[in-house]
Structures are given as structure tokens and as C-alpha cells.
Amino acid sequence: MEHLPDRCLILGDEHDLGLIFTMCQHLHEDVGGAVVLELSRARRPPLDLPGRMMLTVLPRLVPFSAESLWGARGAHPSAARSLGLPEASQPRPGPALPRGERAAAALSAFADEWLVPEDPAVGDRALWVGMVGVPAVDAVCERLCRTVPRLHLHRPTVVAAPDTGRRS
């Protein structure tokens, strides 16, 4: 009988969704863990996950409103206008974070909690991390490979299309 991990993390973004959908269809029912998606918008894709798996969506576009600065009551309207801030009733989107920033932070947090190098169960955990070529995510993966023995870290292979020599 094949040994399967008891916990797994699947992490990626909109570029990895096709692979992630396929992997989720093949997860065994007893696995626990998380699928973490860093997406340009906070939409939840319809993933069918085992009962012990959870889906977390990390939107790259961070919402901004006066509540985040002033609390639920908001600022006095004249104070908000004078500072160029929205009033409490006028939320607006904030700036988009660079691709991979939130995913790298989530991967680091997952590793800190579940991948203690001295823990003999670390070999029963598996990670699949997409976002190949994204510097923040690549750096965390490289650090984990150096510091966590017996780590089961899988990354997709990026294959470039062959150059046919034709120009359009």
C-alpha cells in the first residue's frame, strides 16, 4: 500500500488553477490541510475538497476604507475629506500587492507551524507550490529545501514552447 501524506498544502495563483483543480480531484478523503490561492480578486473558485481541507483565498487587491483607519464609526466627514480619505460609508479598493507577496507569507506561516525540522512527522506532510518564477515564493521554497530535512516539496515544471524559427 502506498504511503500518503496526512497533511498537505497546495498553494498557487490563477496561473496554477488548472493543475490545482486536477490535484484536488485526486486527494484522498483523510488528508487534512489547505489550498491557498493568491488571486487578483477575492473570488472563491468551486473546488471540491475533502472534509479536512480548507480553502483560503488571498486577494492581491487589498480593500481600503476609513473603517480600517478610524474604526467602525469612521472619521468625521470633514476630517476625512481634508485628509483625502474616504468617509466610513465610502469603501474603495486599495493598491494591489505585488504577485507572490501574500502567498510567500502564507507559505512561511504554514512552514513555521507544520514543518518543524526536528518533528519526525514532517515526512508525512506534502507541499505543492505553484507560482514558479515569482521571486518571493521561490525564495521561501529555496529556504525550506535548505532547512527542512525530508521535505516533500513539489513544484510544477515550466516548459517553454520550442522555437520553430518562424517569425510572425
PDB file of C-alpha atoms in Angstrom:
ATOM      1  CA  MET A   1       0.000   0.000   0.000  1.00  0.00           C
ATOM      2  CA  GLU A   2       1.254   3.465  -0.924  1.00  0.00           C
ATOM      3  CA  HIS A   3       2.042   5.871   1.928  1.00  0.00           C
ATOM      4  CA  LEU A   4       0.019   9.079   1.596  1.00  0.00           C
ATOM      5  CA  PRO A   5       0.649  12.346   3.470  1.00  0.00           C
ATOM      6  CA  ASP A   6      -1.627  13.141   6.407  1.00  0.00           C
ATOM      7  CA  ARG A   7      -1.422  16.889   5.783  1.00  0.00           C
ATOM      8  CA  CYS A   8      -0.789  18.886   2.662  1.00  0.00           C
ATOM      9  CA  LEU A   9      -0.617  22.427   1.443  1.00  0.00           C
ATOM     10  CA  ILE A  10      -1.432  23.331  -2.136  1.00  0.00           C
ATOM     11  CA  LEU A  11      -0.506  26.922  -2.918  1.00  0.00           C
ATOM     12  CA  GLY A  12      -0.764  28.860  -6.174  1.00  0.00           C
ATOM     13  CA  ASP A  13      -2.490  31.602  -8.104  1.00  0.00           C
ATOM     14  CA  GLU A  14      -4.727  31.971 -11.149  1.00  0.00           C
ATOM     15  CA  HIS A  15      -1.945  30.610 -13.387  1.00  0.00           C
ATOM     16  CA  ASP A  16      -1.979  27.314 -11.444  1.00  0.00           C
ATOM     17  CA  LEU A  17      -5.742  26.774 -11.172  1.00  0.00           C
ATOM     18  CA  GLY A  18      -5.949  24.028 -13.821  1.00  0.00           C
ATOM     19  CA  LEU A  19      -3.348  21.888 -12.036  1.00  0.00           C
ATOM     20  CA  ILE A  20      -4.860  22.658  -8.645  1.00  0.00           C
ATOM     21  CA  PHE A  21      -8.350  21.590  -9.777  1.00  0.00           C
ATOM     22  CA  THR A  22      -6.895  18.275 -11.026  1.00  0.00           C
ATOM     23  CA  MET A  23      -4.917  17.655  -7.823  1.00  0.00           C
ATOM     24  CA  CYS A  24      -7.949  18.356  -5.644  1.00  0.00           C
ATOM     25  CA  GLN A  25      -9.961  15.729  -7.538  1.00  0.00           C
ATOM     26  CA  HIS A  26      -7.368  13.117  -6.538  1.00  0.00           C
ATOM     27  CA  LEU A  27      -6.842  13.938  -2.850  1.00  0.00           C
ATOM     28  CA  HIS A  28      -7.673  11.052  -0.519  1.00  0.00           C
ATOM     29  CA  GLU A  29     -10.566  11.605   1.855  1.00  0.00           C
ATOM     30  CA  ASP A  30      -8.494  11.523   5.056  1.00  0.00           C
ATOM     31  CA  VAL A  31      -5.969  14.208   4.119  1.00  0.00           C
ATOM     32  CA  GLY A  32      -6.037  17.459   6.061  1.00  0.00           C
ATOM     33  CA  GLY A  33      -4.569  20.807   5.197  1.00  0.00           C
ATOM     34  CA  ALA A  34      -5.221  23.748   2.978  1.00  0.00           C
ATOM     35  CA  VAL A  35      -5.467  25.056  -0.528  1.00  0.00           C
ATOM     36  CA  VAL A  36      -4.220  28.646  -0.537  1.00  0.00           C
ATOM     37  CA  LEU A  37      -4.828  30.763  -3.614  1.00  0.00           C
ATOM     38  CA  GLU A  38      -3.442  34.235  -4.148  1.00  0.00           C
ATOM     39  CA  LEU A  39      -5.829  35.752  -6.673  1.00  0.00           C
ATOM     40  CA  SER A  40      -6.184  39.139  -8.269  1.00  0.00           C
ATOM     41  CA  ARG A  41      -9.719  39.344  -6.844  1.00  0.00           C
ATOM     42  CA  ALA A  42     -11.305  37.736  -3.786  1.00  0.00           C
ATOM     43  CA  ARG A  43     -13.361  35.179  -5.715  1.00  0.00           C
ATOM     44  CA  ARG A  44     -13.708  31.612  -4.468  1.00  0.00           C
ATOM     45  CA  PRO A  45     -13.273  29.004  -7.185  1.00  0.00           C
ATOM     46  CA  PRO A  46     -15.567  25.970  -6.866  1.00  0.00           C
ATOM     47  CA  LEU A  47     -13.053  23.416  -5.560  1.00  0.00           C
ATOM     48  CA  ASP A  48     -14.285  20.052  -4.300  1.00  0.00           C
ATOM     49  CA  LEU A  49     -12.135  19.373  -1.227  1.00  0.00           C
ATOM     50  CA  PRO A  50     -12.071  16.569   1.346  1.00  0.00           C
ATOM     51  CA  GLY A  51     -13.676  17.439   4.689  1.00  0.00           C
ATOM     52  CA  ARG A  52     -10.376  18.119   6.485  1.00  0.00           C
ATOM     53  CA  MET A  53      -9.089  20.504   3.789  1.00  0.00           C
ATOM     54  CA  MET A  54      -9.885  24.203   3.752  1.00  0.00           C
ATOM     55  CA  LEU A  55      -9.726  26.807   1.017  1.00  0.00           C
ATOM     56  CA  THR A  56      -8.201  30.216   1.687  1.00  0.00           C
ATOM     57  CA  VAL A  57      -8.238  32.974  -0.916  1.00  0.00           C
ATOM     58  CA  LEU A  58      -5.714  35.768  -0.501  1.00  0.00           C
ATOM     59  CA  PRO A  59      -6.770  38.688  -2.700  1.00  0.00           C
ATOM     60  CA  ARG A  60      -3.944  40.730  -4.164  1.00  0.00           C
ATOM     61  CA  LEU A  61      -6.217  43.776  -4.212  1.00  0.00           C
ATOM     62  CA  VAL A  62      -6.474  44.883  -0.597  1.00  0.00           C
ATOM     63  CA  PRO A  63      -9.710  46.662   0.312  1.00  0.00           C
ATOM     64  CA  PHE A  64      -9.243  50.066   1.886  1.00  0.00           C
ATOM     65  CA  SER A  65     -11.825  52.047   3.780  1.00  0.00           C
ATOM     66  CA  ALA A  66     -11.999  54.599   6.514  1.00  0.00           C
ATOM     67  CA  GLU A  67     -13.008  51.821   8.926  1.00  0.00           C
ATOM     68  CA  SER A  68      -9.516  50.390   8.654  1.00  0.00           C
ATOM     69  CA  LEU A  69      -8.122  53.707   9.883  1.00  0.00           C
ATOM     70  CA  TRP A  70     -10.836  55.152  12.092  1.00  0.00           C
ATOM     71  CA  GLY A  71     -12.797  52.145  13.365  1.00  0.00           C
ATOM     72  CA  ALA A  72     -16.446  51.310  12.783  1.00  0.00           C
ATOM     73  CA  ARG A  73     -17.684  54.867  13.423  1.00  0.00           C
ATOM     74  CA  GLY A  74     -15.395  56.329  10.795  1.00  0.00           C
ATOM     75  CA  ALA A  75     -13.908  59.792  10.734  1.00  0.00           C
ATOM     76  CA  HIS A  76     -15.894  62.941  10.825  1.00  0.00           C
ATOM     77  CA  PRO A  77     -16.717  63.646   7.153  1.00  0.00           C
ATOM     78  CA  SER A  78     -14.850  66.972   7.100  1.00  0.00           C
ATOM     79  CA  ALA A  79     -11.747  65.385   8.672  1.00  0.00           C
ATOM     80  CA  ALA A  80     -11.791  62.539   6.163  1.00  0.00           C
ATOM     81  CA  ARG A  81     -12.155  64.974   3.229  1.00  0.00           C
ATOM     82  CA  SER A  82      -9.370  67.240   4.480  1.00  0.00           C
ATOM     83  CA  LEU A  83      -7.013  64.237   4.674  1.00  0.00           C
ATOM     84  CA  GLY A  84      -8.121  62.934   1.275  1.00  0.00           C
ATOM     85  CA  LEU A  85      -9.560  59.791   2.877  1.00  0.00           C
ATOM     86  CA  PRO A  86     -12.895  58.148   2.206  1.00  0.00           C
ATOM     87  CA  GLU A  87     -15.669  58.589   4.712  1.00  0.00           C
ATOM     88  CA  ALA A  88     -16.761  55.485   6.627  1.00  0.00           C
ATOM     89  CA  SER A  89     -19.575  54.800   4.173  1.00  0.00           C
ATOM     90  CA  GLN A  90     -17.328  55.012   1.093  1.00  0.00           C
ATOM     91  CA  PRO A  91     -15.010  51.998   0.891  1.00  0.00           C
ATOM     92  CA  ARG A  92     -12.721  51.872  -2.112  1.00  0.00           C
ATOM     93  CA  PRO A  93     -10.155  49.394  -3.338  1.00  0.00           C
ATOM     94  CA  GLY A  94      -6.621  49.912  -2.175  1.00  0.00           C
ATOM     95  CA  PRO A  95      -3.443  49.203  -4.089  1.00  0.00           C
ATOM     96  CA  ALA A  96      -2.729  45.748  -5.465  1.00  0.00           C
ATOM     97  CA  LEU A  97       0.124  43.968  -3.730  1.00  0.00           C
ATOM     98  CA  PRO A  98       2.932  42.515  -5.848  1.00  0.00           C
ATOM     99  CA  ARG A  99       2.263  38.976  -7.094  1.00  0.00           C
ATOM    100  CA  GLY A 100       3.503  36.385  -4.616  1.00  0.00           C
ATOM    101  CA  GLU A 101       3.808  38.594  -1.541  1.00  0.00           C
ATOM    102  CA  ARG A 102       0.769  37.209   0.291  1.00  0.00           C
ATOM    103  CA  ALA A 103       1.415  33.645  -0.908  1.00  0.00           C
ATOM    104  CA  ALA A 104       5.021  33.749   0.334  1.00  0.00           C
ATOM    105  CA  ALA A 105       3.842  34.967   3.747  1.00  0.00           C
ATOM    106  CA  ALA A 106       1.230  32.179   3.922  1.00  0.00           C
ATOM    107  CA  LEU A 107       3.818  29.564   2.917  1.00  0.00           C
ATOM    108  CA  SER A 108       6.208  30.791   5.606  1.00  0.00           C
ATOM    109  CA  ALA A 109       3.461  30.685   8.240  1.00  0.00           C
ATOM    110  CA  PHE A 110       2.463  27.159   7.178  1.00  0.00           C
ATOM    111  CA  ALA A 111       6.090  26.031   7.380  1.00  0.00           C
ATOM    112  CA  ASP A 112       6.560  27.573  10.833  1.00  0.00           C
ATOM    113  CA  GLU A 113       3.522  25.694  12.144  1.00  0.00           C
ATOM    114  CA  TRP A 114       3.722  22.320  10.347  1.00  0.00           C
ATOM    115  CA  LEU A 115       7.318  21.816   9.240  1.00  0.00           C
ATOM    116  CA  VAL A 116       9.407  21.832  12.388  1.00  0.00           C
ATOM    117  CA  PRO A 117      12.649  20.134  11.209  1.00  0.00           C
ATOM    118  CA  GLU A 118      13.012  18.057  14.403  1.00  0.00           C
ATOM    119  CA  ASP A 119       9.463  16.660  14.136  1.00  0.00           C
ATOM    120  CA  PRO A 120       9.569  13.056  12.863  1.00  0.00           C
ATOM    121  CA  ALA A 121       6.115  13.559  11.279  1.00  0.00           C
ATOM    122  CA  VAL A 122       7.488  16.198   8.882  1.00  0.00           C
ATOM    123  CA  GLY A 123       7.860  13.415   6.308  1.00  0.00           C
ATOM    124  CA  ASP A 124       4.081  12.909   6.433  1.00  0.00           C
ATOM    125  CA  ARG A 125       3.455  16.397   5.114  1.00  0.00           C
ATOM    126  CA  ALA A 126       3.443  17.342   1.455  1.00  0.00           C
ATOM    127  CA  LEU A 127       3.575  20.727  -0.234  1.00  0.00           C
ATOM    128  CA  TRP A 128       2.740  21.586  -3.805  1.00  0.00           C
ATOM    129  CA  VAL A 129       3.720  25.157  -4.565  1.00  0.00           C
ATOM    130  CA  GLY A 130       2.982  26.819  -7.878  1.00  0.00           C
ATOM    131  CA  MET A 131       3.897  30.377  -8.834  1.00  0.00           C
ATOM    132  CA  VAL A 132       7.227  29.264 -10.307  1.00  0.00           C
ATOM    133  CA  GLY A 133       9.408  32.238 -11.176  1.00  0.00           C
ATOM    134  CA  VAL A 134       7.766  34.528  -8.610  1.00  0.00           C
ATOM    135  CA  PRO A 135      10.741  35.745  -6.537  1.00  0.00           C
ATOM    136  CA  ALA A 136       9.055  35.935  -3.117  1.00  0.00           C
ATOM    137  CA  VAL A 137       7.622  32.395  -3.427  1.00  0.00           C
ATOM    138  CA  ASP A 138      10.810  30.946  -4.950  1.00  0.00           C
ATOM    139  CA  ALA A 139      12.853  32.356  -2.050  1.00  0.00           C
ATOM    140  CA  VAL A 140      10.647  30.694   0.585  1.00  0.00           C
ATOM    141  CA  CYS A 141      10.788  27.349  -1.285  1.00  0.00           C
ATOM    142  CA  GLU A 142      14.584  27.526  -1.514  1.00  0.00           C
ATOM    143  CA  ARG A 143      14.834  28.298   2.221  1.00  0.00           C
ATOM    144  CA  LEU A 144      12.563  25.373   3.098  1.00  0.00           C
ATOM    145  CA  CYS A 145      14.593  22.966   0.953  1.00  0.00           C
ATOM    146  CA  ARG A 146      17.757  24.038   2.794  1.00  0.00           C
ATOM    147  CA  THR A 147      16.348  23.941   6.312  1.00  0.00           C
ATOM    148  CA  VAL A 148      13.734  21.147   6.471  1.00  0.00           C
ATOM    149  CA  PRO A 149      15.060  17.604   6.006  1.00  0.00           C
ATOM    150  CA  ARG A 150      12.701  15.024   4.454  1.00  0.00           C
ATOM    151  CA  LEU A 151      10.559  17.801   2.986  1.00  0.00           C
ATOM    152  CA  HIS A 152       8.122  16.704   0.276  1.00  0.00           C
ATOM    153  CA  LEU A 153       8.031  19.902  -1.780  1.00  0.00           C
ATOM    154  CA  HIS A 154       6.709  19.692  -5.314  1.00  0.00           C
ATOM    155  CA  ARG A 155       6.778  22.478  -7.919  1.00  0.00           C
ATOM    156  CA  PRO A 156       5.405  22.455 -11.451  1.00  0.00           C
ATOM    157  CA  THR A 157       7.895  22.306 -14.289  1.00  0.00           C
ATOM    158  CA  VAL A 158       7.816  25.237 -16.654  1.00  0.00           C
ATOM    159  CA  VAL A 159       8.344  24.028 -20.197  1.00  0.00           C
ATOM    160  CA  ALA A 160       8.874  26.616 -22.902  1.00  0.00           C
ATOM    161  CA  ALA A 161       7.406  26.026 -26.339  1.00  0.00           C
ATOM    162  CA  PRO A 162      10.058  25.025 -28.880  1.00  0.00           C
ATOM    163  CA  ASP A 163      11.348  27.821 -31.081  1.00  0.00           C
ATOM    164  CA  THR A 164      10.219  26.989 -34.603  1.00  0.00           C
ATOM    165  CA  GLY A 165      12.304  29.762 -36.093  1.00  0.00           C
ATOM    166  CA  ARG A 166       9.254  31.286 -37.762  1.00  0.00           C
ATOM    167  CA  ARG A 167       8.519  34.948 -37.259  1.00  0.00           C
ATOM    168  CA  SER A 168       5.070  36.433 -37.461  1.00  0.00           C
TER     169      SER A 168
END
